Structures are given as C-alpha cells and as structure tokens.
Coordinates of C-alpha atoms (C1' of nucleotides) in Angstrom, one line a residue:
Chain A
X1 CA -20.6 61.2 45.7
X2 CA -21.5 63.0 48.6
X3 CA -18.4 64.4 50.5
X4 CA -18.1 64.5 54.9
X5 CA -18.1 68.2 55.8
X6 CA -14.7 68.1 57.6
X7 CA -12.8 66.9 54.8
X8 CA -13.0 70.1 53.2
X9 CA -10.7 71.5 56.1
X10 CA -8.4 68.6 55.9
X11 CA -7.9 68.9 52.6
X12 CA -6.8 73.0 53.2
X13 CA -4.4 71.6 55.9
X14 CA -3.1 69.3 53.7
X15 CA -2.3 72.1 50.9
X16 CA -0.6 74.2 53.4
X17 CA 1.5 71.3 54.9
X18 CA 2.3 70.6 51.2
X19 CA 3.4 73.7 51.1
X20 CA 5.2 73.8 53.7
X21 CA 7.3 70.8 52.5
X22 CA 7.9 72.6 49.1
X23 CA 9.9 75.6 50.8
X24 CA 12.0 73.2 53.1
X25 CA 13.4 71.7 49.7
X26 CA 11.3 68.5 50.2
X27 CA 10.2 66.3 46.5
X28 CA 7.9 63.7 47.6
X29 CA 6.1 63.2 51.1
X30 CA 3.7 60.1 52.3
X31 CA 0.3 59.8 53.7
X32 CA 2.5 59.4 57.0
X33 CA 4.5 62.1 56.8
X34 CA 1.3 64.1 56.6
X35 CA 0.1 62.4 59.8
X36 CA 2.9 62.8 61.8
X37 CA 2.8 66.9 61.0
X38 CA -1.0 67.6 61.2
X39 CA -1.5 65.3 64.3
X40 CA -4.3 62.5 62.0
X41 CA -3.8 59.1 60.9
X42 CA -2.4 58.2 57.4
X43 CA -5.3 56.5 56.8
X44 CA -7.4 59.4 56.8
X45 CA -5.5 61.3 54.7
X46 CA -5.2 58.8 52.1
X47 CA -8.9 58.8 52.2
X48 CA -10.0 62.6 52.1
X49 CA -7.7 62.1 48.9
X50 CA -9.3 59.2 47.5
X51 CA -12.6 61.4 47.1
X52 CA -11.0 63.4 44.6
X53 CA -8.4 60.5 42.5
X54 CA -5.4 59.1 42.9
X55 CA -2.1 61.0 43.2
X56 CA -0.1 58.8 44.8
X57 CA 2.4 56.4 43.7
X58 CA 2.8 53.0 45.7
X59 CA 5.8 52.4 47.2
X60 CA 6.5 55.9 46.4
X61 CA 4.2 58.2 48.0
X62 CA 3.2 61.4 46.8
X63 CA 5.0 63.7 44.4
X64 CA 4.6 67.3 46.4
X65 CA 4.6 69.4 43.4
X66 CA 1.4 67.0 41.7
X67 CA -0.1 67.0 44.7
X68 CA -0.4 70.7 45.7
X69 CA -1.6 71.0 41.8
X70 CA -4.5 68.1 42.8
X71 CA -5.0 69.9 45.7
X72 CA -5.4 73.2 44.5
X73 CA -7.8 72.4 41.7
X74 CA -10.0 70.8 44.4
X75 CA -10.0 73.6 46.6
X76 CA -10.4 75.6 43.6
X77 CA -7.8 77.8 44.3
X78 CA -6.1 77.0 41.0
X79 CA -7.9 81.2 40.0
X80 CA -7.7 84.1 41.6
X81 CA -11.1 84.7 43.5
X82 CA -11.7 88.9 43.6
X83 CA -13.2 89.5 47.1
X84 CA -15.0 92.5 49.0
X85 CA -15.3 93.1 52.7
X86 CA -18.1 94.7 53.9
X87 CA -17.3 96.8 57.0
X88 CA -14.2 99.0 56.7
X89 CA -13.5 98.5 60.7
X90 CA -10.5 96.6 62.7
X91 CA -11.3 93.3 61.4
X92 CA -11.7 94.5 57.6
X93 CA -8.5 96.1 58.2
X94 CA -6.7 93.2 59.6
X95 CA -7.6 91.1 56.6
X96 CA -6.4 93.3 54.2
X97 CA -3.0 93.8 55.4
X98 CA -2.9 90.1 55.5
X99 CA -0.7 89.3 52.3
X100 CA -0.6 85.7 52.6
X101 CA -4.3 85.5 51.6
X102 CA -3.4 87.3 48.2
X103 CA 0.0 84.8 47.9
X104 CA -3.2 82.3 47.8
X105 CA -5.4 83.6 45.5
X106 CA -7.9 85.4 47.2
X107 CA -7.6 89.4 46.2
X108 CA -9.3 91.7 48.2
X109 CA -10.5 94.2 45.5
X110 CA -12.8 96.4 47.3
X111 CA -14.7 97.7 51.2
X112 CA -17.8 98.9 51.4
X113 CA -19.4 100.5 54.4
X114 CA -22.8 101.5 55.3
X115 CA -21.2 105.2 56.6
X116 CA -20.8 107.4 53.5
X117 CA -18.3 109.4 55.3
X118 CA -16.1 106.6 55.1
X119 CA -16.1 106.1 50.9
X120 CA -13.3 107.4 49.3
X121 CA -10.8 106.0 52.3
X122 CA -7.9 103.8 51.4
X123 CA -7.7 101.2 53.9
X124 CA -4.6 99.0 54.9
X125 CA -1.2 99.2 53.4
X126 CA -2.2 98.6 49.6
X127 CA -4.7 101.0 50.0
X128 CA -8.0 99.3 48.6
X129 CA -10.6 101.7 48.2
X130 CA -13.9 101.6 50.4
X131 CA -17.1 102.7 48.3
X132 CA -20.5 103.6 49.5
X133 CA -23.2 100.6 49.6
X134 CA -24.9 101.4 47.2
X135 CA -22.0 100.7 44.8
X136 CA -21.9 97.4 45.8
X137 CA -23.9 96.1 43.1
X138 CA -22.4 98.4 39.9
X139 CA -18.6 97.5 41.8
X140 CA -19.5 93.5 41.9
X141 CA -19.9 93.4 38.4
X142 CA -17.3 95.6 37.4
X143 CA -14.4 94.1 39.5
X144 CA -15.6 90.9 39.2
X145 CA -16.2 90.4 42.8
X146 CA -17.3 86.4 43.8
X147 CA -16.9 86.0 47.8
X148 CA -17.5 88.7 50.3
X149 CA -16.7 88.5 53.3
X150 CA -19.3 90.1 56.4
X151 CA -17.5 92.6 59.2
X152 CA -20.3 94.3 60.4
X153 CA -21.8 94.2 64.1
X154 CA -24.3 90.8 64.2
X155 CA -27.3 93.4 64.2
X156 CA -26.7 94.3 60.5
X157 CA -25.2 90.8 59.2
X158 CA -28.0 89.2 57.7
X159 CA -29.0 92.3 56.1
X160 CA -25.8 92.4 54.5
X161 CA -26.1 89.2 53.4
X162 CA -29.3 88.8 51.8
X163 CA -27.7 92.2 49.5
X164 CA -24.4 90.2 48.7
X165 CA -27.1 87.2 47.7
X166 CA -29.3 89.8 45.9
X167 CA -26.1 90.8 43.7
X168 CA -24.8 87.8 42.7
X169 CA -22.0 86.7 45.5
X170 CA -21.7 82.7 45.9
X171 CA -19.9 82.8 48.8
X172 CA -20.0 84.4 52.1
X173 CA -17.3 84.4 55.0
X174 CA -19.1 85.9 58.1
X175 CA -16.9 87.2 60.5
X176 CA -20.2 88.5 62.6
X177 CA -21.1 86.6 65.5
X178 CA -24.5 85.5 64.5
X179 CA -25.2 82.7 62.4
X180 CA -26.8 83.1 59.1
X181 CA -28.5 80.8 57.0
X182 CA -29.7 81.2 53.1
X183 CA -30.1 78.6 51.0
X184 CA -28.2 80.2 47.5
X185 CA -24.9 80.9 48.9
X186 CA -22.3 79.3 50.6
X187 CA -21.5 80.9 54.1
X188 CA -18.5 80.2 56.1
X189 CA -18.5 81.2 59.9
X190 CA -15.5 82.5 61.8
X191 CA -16.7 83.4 65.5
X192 CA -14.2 84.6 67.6
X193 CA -16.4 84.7 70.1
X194 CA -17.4 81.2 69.9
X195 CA -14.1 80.1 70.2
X196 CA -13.1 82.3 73.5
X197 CA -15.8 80.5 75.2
X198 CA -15.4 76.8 73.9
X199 CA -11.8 77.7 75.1
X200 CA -13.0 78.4 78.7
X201 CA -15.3 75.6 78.6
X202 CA -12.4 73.0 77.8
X203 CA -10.2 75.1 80.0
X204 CA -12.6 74.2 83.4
X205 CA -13.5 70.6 81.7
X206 CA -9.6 70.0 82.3
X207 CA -9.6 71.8 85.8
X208 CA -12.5 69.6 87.0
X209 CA -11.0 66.6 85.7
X210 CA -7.6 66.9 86.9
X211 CA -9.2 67.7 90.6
X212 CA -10.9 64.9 90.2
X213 CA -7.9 62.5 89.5
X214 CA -6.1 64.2 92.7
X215 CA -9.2 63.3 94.8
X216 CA -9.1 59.9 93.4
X217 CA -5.1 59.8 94.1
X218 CA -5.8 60.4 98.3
X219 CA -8.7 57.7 98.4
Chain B
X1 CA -19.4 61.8 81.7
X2 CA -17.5 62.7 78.8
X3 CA -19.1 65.6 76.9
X4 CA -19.4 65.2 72.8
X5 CA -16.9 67.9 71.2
X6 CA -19.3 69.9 69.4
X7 CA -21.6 70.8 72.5
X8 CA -19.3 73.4 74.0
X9 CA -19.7 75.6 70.8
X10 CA -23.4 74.7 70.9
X11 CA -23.4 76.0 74.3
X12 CA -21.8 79.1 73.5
X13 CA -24.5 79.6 70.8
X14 CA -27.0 79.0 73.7
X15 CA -25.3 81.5 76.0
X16 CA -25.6 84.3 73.2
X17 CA -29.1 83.6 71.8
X18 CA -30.1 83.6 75.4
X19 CA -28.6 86.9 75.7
X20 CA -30.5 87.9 72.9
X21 CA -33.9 87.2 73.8
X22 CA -33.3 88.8 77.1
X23 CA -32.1 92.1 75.4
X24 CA -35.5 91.9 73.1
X25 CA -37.4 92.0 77.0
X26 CA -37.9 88.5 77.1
X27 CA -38.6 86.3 80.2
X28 CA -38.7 83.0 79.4
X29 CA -37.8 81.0 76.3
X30 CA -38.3 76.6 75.6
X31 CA -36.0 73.9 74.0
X32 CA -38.6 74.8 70.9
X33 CA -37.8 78.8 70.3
X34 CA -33.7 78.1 70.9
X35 CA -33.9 75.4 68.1
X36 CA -35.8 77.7 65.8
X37 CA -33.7 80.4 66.3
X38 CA -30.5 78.6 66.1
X39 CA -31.8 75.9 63.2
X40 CA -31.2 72.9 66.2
X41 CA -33.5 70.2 67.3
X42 CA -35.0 71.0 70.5
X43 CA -34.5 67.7 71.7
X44 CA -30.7 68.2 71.1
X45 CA -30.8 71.4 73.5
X46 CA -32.4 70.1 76.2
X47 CA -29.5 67.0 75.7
X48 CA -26.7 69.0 75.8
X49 CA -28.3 70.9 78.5
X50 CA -29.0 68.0 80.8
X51 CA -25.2 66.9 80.5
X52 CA -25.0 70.1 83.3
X53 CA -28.0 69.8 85.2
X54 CA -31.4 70.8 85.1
X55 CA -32.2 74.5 84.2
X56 CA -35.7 74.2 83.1
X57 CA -39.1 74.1 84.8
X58 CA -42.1 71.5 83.3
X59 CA -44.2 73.0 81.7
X60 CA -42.9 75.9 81.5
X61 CA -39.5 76.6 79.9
X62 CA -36.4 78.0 80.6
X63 CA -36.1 81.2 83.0
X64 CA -33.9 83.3 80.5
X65 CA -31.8 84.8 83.6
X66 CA -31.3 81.7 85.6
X67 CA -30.4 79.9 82.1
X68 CA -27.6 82.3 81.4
X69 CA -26.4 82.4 84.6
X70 CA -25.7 78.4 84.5
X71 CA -24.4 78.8 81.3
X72 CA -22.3 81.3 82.2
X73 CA -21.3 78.8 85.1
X74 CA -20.6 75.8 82.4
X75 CA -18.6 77.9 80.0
X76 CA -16.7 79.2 83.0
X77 CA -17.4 83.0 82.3
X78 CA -18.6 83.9 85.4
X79 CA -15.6 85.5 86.2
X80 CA -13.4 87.7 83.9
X81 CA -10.4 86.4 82.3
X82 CA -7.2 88.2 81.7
X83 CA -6.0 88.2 78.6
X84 CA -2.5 89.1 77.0
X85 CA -1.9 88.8 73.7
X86 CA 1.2 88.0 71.8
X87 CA 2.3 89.8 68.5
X88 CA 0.7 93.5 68.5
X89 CA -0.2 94.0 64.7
X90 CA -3.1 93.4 62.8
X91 CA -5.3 91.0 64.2
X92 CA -4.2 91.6 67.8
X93 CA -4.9 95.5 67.0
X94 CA -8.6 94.4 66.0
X95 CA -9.1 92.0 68.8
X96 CA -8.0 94.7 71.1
X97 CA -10.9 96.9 69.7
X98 CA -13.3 94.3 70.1
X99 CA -15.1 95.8 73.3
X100 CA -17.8 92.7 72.7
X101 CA -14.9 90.3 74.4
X102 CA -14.8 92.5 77.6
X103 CA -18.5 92.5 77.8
X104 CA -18.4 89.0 77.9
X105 CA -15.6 88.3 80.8
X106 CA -12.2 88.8 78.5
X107 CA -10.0 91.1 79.6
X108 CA -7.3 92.4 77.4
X109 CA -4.7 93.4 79.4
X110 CA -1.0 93.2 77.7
X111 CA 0.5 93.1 74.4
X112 CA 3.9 91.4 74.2
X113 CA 6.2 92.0 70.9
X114 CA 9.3 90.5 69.8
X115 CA 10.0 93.5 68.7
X116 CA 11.6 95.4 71.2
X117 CA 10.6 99.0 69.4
X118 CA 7.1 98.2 69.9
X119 CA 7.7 98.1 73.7
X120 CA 5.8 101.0 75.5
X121 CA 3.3 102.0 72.7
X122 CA -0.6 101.3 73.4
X123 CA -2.8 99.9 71.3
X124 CA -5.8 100.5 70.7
X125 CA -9.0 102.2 71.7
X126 CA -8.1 101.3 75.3
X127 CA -4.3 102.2 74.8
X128 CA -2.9 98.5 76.1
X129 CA 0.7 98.3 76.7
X130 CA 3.0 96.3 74.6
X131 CA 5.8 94.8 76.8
X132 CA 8.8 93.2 75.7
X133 CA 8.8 89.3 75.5
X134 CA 11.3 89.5 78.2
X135 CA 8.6 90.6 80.8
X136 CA 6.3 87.8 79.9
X137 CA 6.5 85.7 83.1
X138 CA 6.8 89.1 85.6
X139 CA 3.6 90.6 83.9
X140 CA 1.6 87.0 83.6
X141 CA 2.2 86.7 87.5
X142 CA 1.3 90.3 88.2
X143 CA -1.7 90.9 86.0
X144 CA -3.0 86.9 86.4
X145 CA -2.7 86.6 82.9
X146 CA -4.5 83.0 82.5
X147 CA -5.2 83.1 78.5
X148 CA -3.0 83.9 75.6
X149 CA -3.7 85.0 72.7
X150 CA -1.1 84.2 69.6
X151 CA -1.0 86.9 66.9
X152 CA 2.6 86.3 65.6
X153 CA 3.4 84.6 62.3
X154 CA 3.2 80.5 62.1
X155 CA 6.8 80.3 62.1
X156 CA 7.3 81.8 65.3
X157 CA 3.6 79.9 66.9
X158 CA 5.1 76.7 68.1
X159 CA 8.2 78.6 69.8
X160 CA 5.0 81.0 71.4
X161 CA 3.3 78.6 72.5
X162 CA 6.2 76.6 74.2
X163 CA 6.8 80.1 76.5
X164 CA 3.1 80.9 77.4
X165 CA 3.1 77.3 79.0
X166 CA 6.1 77.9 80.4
X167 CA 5.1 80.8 82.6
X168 CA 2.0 79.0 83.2
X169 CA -1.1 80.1 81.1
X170 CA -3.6 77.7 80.7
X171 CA -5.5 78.4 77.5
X172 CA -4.4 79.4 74.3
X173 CA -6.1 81.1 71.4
X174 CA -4.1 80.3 68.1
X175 CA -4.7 83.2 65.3
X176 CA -1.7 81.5 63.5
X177 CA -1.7 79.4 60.2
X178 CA -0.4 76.4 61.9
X179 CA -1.8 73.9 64.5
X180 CA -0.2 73.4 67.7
X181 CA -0.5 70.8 69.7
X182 CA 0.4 70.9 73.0
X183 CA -0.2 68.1 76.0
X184 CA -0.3 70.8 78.7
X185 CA -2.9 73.5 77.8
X186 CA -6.2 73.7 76.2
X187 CA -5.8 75.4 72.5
X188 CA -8.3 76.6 70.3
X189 CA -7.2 77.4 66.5
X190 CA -9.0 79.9 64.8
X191 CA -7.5 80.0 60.9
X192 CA -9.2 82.1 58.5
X193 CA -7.0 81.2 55.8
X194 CA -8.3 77.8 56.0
X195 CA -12.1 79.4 56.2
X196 CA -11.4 81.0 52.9
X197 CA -10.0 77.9 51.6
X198 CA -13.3 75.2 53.0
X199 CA -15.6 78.3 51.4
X200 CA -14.1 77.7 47.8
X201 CA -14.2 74.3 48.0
X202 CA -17.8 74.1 48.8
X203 CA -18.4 76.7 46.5
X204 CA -16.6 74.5 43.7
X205 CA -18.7 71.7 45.1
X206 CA -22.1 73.5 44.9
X207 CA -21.2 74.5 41.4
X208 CA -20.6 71.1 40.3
X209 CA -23.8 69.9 41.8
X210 CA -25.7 72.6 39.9
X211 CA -24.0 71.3 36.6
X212 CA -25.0 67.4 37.3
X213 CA -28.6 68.4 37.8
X214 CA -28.6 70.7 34.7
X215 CA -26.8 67.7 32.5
X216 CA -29.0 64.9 34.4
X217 CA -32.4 67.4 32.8
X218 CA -31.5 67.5 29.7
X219 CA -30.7 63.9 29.2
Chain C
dC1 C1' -59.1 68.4 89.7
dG2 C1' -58.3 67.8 84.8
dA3 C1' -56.4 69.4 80.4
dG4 C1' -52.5 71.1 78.3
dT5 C1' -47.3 72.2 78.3
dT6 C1' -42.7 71.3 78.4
dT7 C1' -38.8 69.3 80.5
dG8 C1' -35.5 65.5 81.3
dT9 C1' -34.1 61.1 79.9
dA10 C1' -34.0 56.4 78.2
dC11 C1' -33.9 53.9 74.2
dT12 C1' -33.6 53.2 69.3
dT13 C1' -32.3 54.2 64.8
dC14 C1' -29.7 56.4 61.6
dA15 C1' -25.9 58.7 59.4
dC16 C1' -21.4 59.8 59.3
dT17 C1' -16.5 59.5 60.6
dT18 C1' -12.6 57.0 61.8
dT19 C1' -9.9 53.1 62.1
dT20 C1' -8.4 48.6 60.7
dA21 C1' -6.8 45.5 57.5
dC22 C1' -5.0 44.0 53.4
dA23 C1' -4.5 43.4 48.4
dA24 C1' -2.3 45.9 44.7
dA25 C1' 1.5 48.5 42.8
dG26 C1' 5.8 50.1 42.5
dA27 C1' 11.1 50.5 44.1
dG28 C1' 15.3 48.5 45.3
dT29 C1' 18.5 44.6 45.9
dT30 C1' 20.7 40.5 45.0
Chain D
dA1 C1' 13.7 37.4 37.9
dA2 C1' 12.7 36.6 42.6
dC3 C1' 12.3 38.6 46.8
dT4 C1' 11.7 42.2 50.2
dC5 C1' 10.2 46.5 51.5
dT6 C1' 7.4 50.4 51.2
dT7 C1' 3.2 52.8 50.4
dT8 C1' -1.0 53.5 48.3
dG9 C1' -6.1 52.8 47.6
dT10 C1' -10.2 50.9 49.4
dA11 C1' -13.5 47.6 51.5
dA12 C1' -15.2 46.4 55.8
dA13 C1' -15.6 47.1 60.7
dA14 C1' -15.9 49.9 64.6
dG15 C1' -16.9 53.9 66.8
dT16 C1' -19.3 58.3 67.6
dG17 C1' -22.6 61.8 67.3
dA18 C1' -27.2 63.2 65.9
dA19 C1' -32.0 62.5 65.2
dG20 C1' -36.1 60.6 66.3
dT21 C1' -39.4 58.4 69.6
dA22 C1' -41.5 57.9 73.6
dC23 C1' -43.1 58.9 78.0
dA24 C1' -43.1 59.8 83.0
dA25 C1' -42.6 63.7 85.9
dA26 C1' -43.4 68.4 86.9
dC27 C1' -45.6 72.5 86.4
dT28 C1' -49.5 76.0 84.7
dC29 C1' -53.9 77.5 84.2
dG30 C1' -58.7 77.5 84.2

DNA sequence: CGAGTTTGTACTTCACTTTTACAAAGAGTT
DNA sequence: AACTCTTTGTAAAAGTGAAGTACAAACTCG
C-alpha cells in the first residue's frame, strides 16, 4: 500500500506528542486529544494510523504506552541508528551537542571533514572524534554507521553524497542548501534557507492582505 | 488570488538557482533549464511565476537579473531584515555563523538569554551581543528587530513566542521541537528531530519495498 | 516576411489529501 | 440485559494541488 508523503511527519509528531503525554503522567489519550495539541483533525490521525494497524480501543481510545511502541516500530526507531556528520563546522557542532537526538535513538558516532588538519579533534561536549575522508569508508563499516547527515557548503554536497552512497549509507539528511537527488538512498532536506524566505514571503502575503481589508473597510 | 502553500518554497528554490546560473556567467535562463535543474515541470514554473506577474520575454526566456530582482520583490528580500535571536547556544551559535543569511537580506543583530550570565558576551564570528530578556522590547524598537528567531528548549517555545508578539515582531522562525501556533504572526517550524525521524521511516519503508520485490521474484 | 522559440494561460485530467459520515466495538449505568 | 455514551476504523465524498495539453501572443533570427 502506497503511503502519502506527509504522513511520515505526522506520524513523528504524533510520537513526540505521545510522549509528551507519557511525562505529564497521562495512560490513555484519543484521536482528539491528539487534534486538539498538534492543531489537525481526529480524523486524520486516526487515519495516518490506520496505514500501519489498529491500536486503538473503541470507546477507549488509545493506550499511550502501546501506542508509542506502534509508533516507534513504524518509524523504526525501535534500534539505535549510528550516524556520521560530515562537516565538522557550526551546524555539525550544534547537532552533536543536541542530546535529545541520542535520548531518541540516533547516536552520532563519528565527523569527518575534508580538512586533514581537522582529524583527531573532539567536537561538542561528548567529544566525538572527527577523522579524515578517507576513513569514511574503513569507519562506516567499523562503527556501523547507517545515516549521515551532509554539513558542508552546497558546492561540495552532492559530492559528499554520491561517497556516503558509494559506501553503503541508506539515508541521507542534507543540511546543505541545494537539493540533491540519487535514486539508492533516502535524502531528507532541512533548508534553513528555504524556510527564511518562505517566512518573508508569508510575512508580505499577510501585509498585502491585511492592507487590503483596511482599503476595503474605507470604501 | 490565493497562492498554493508549496509555491513560496518553490520560489525560493527559484530565487537561488537563479542566483546560481548568474554566478556561473549566465544571462538568460527558460522555464525548461529551471525545471531541469531543480527536477520541476517547466510548465509548473512559469505557473507559479505568473501568479506574480510576467518576468519573461517570448521567445526568449527569462533575463536572469530582472528575474531575481522580481523574485527578490515577491519573497520580500529586497530589503534586509533584522534579526534577533532568542536562546544563544547551539543552534543560535551556528545560525549566527551562517554569513550565507546576511548575504541574502538577514541580519543578525541580537541575542537574548534567559540566562542573565550570558548577558554581554558576543557570539560568534561577528561577536553579537546577548541581552537579557528584559531588554527585549527596548532593543526590538531600537534595532527594528522584525523577525525572531527561537533557539530555546520546547518547554520554554510557546512562552517565547507569546513575548516576541508582544513587542511586536512579525515573523517567527521556530528551531524548537514543538509547533506553535499563533493567530497573530507568520511562523515557520524548522524540526530536525522530526527530519531524522521521516528519514527512518522512509528508510524502513524502502527496505520493506525491497523485501516484497525480492519475495514477489522468487515466488 | 517566415520559421522557430518560448512565454503566459486556459482548460482538462489526474493523483493525492482531507473531511465527512457512520457502522462497529467497547465502557459504564441502571 | 438494555440502553447510552464514547471512540475507533474506514468507506465515500469533497477539496486541492500537480501534471498534461493546447495554443495564441510575443519575440528572435535569418
């Protein structure tokens, strides 16, 4: 069964909001519930879920602890994926002092970094090692390394990425602001960039239509 | 006219390939080389492009200078924005170091910390000045601080966002692992955990695809 | 002037997403 | 056990965006 594309972000919206029910003592929720927190409709919820089985109970609603276990098998984050970042700069840096994305099973194991005089370097507060690229491949397989993750300038991303391919990664997060397409791994964009603009855009969308309505107002 | 969603970020792809072909010496580009660089139908382009106007000539193409100058004009970054951010660790740190966001019109120009130690210290390449939250509203006036940038843990997001509306910004960038939803300002979530959390999931998916077709051969 | 391009746009079709609606299943009460 | 209330799971309908088609209009170039 073929799956909509956005209902893999749902579905990682829900596990947090499940989550976050679990630490405020909560048992059981409802597709409602849900809705009410993450701004969607019940319906939908109950739907993204339906894809993957049934974990309600009707006239119940959903047991939190069942669910996050449903939910974490689907996102497959019922392992511990080992991950690299390739670019030991500010962004690299930022992610690895990020400790909620080892609380949620990804482990960042290793940097690597096209400057040599940068190997041997302990970044971040745990102090994960940056080797040399050429490494990458020996490291991969030796700290069983399955997602890396791109924070290099655009002009050297999709060089990066055909190597990550070459060695065996299945999944890319690109952190680069270019978009990058290959066909044997999954690739996950996060464009800051992107987003500042789409802000701005929405931001004069609103200005134009709000002077609009005031124009409108002294007609 | 109402605008689809998912043509502001298309337009912000168009605004940086544009900016790309002009930096490889180029004059003009068509609706054809944009969609083959950016994987797109050119018939898409030249729709999302006609929801602003008419940039093209017959015939011809698209002049590459007057193109980024209207988009520039659309995605309202023909001026600079001033930026502040809130919560001066990590990510802000990186953002900060970004120079690629001044290039393209946002101007960092405050960190505020709820910590009041952090007050005074610069961060960053640039050395920008972390104020207390206190001074939030003098500085926003002063500088014309329009967009905020929220760096702080999700706990404290909601309560951030509630006091940059307050003192009157009017776009928000949410780096926090929670969605915000606010009637009176534009927000734009960017969540890497959920990223991370989407690429395993299609990763999962792929690898489940690539089992059926293996099982469905040897039946 | 005529052939060849390429845009801008109207119209259609298609695919996907969201919403609506309701039967089915269970909980609680009397 | 009968009845009410709640909530799920899902089929069907409605809505939305994307893709494809088609073509007149505008421009270039020889």
């Amino acid at each position: 069964m073929k799956i909509p594309g956005p209902v893999s972000k749902r579905l990682a919206l829900y596990h947090r909001c499940v989550g976050t029910l679990l630490s405020e003592g909560r048992g059981i929720t409802s597709s409602q519930e849900l809705g009410e927190r993450l701004s969607l409709k019940p319906s939908q919820i109950r739907k993204d879920l339906s894809y993957f089985g049934e974990f309600g109970k009707r006239g119940t609603g959903y047991d939190l602890k069942g669910l996050r276990l449903s939910l974490e098998n689907v996102l497959r984050i019922n392992k511990t994926w080992n991950v690299c970042i390739v670019g030991a700069g500010n962004i690299g840096t930022a992610l690895a002092n990020h400790r909620e994305f080892f609380k949620e099973g990804y482990n960042i194991v290793a940097f690597f970094d096209r400057n040599p005089s940068k190997a041997g370097r302990k970044i971040g507060e745990r102090g994960i090692l940056v080797y040399q690229m050429s490494e990458l491949e020996e490291k991969v397989k030796s700290l069983g390394i399955e997602i890396g993750v791109i924070a290099v300038p655009a002009s050297e991303a999709r060089n990066v990425a055909e190597i990550l391919v070459k060695v065996g990664i299945k999944g890319i997060l690109n952190f680069a602001p270019t978009k990058i397409k290959l066909e044997e791994v999954e690739i996950e964009d996060v464009d800051i960039g992107i987003s500042f603009k789409a802000l701005t855009f929405k931001m004069g969308a609103r200005e134009i239509e709000r002077q609009r309505s005031i124009g409108k107002e002294n007609s």
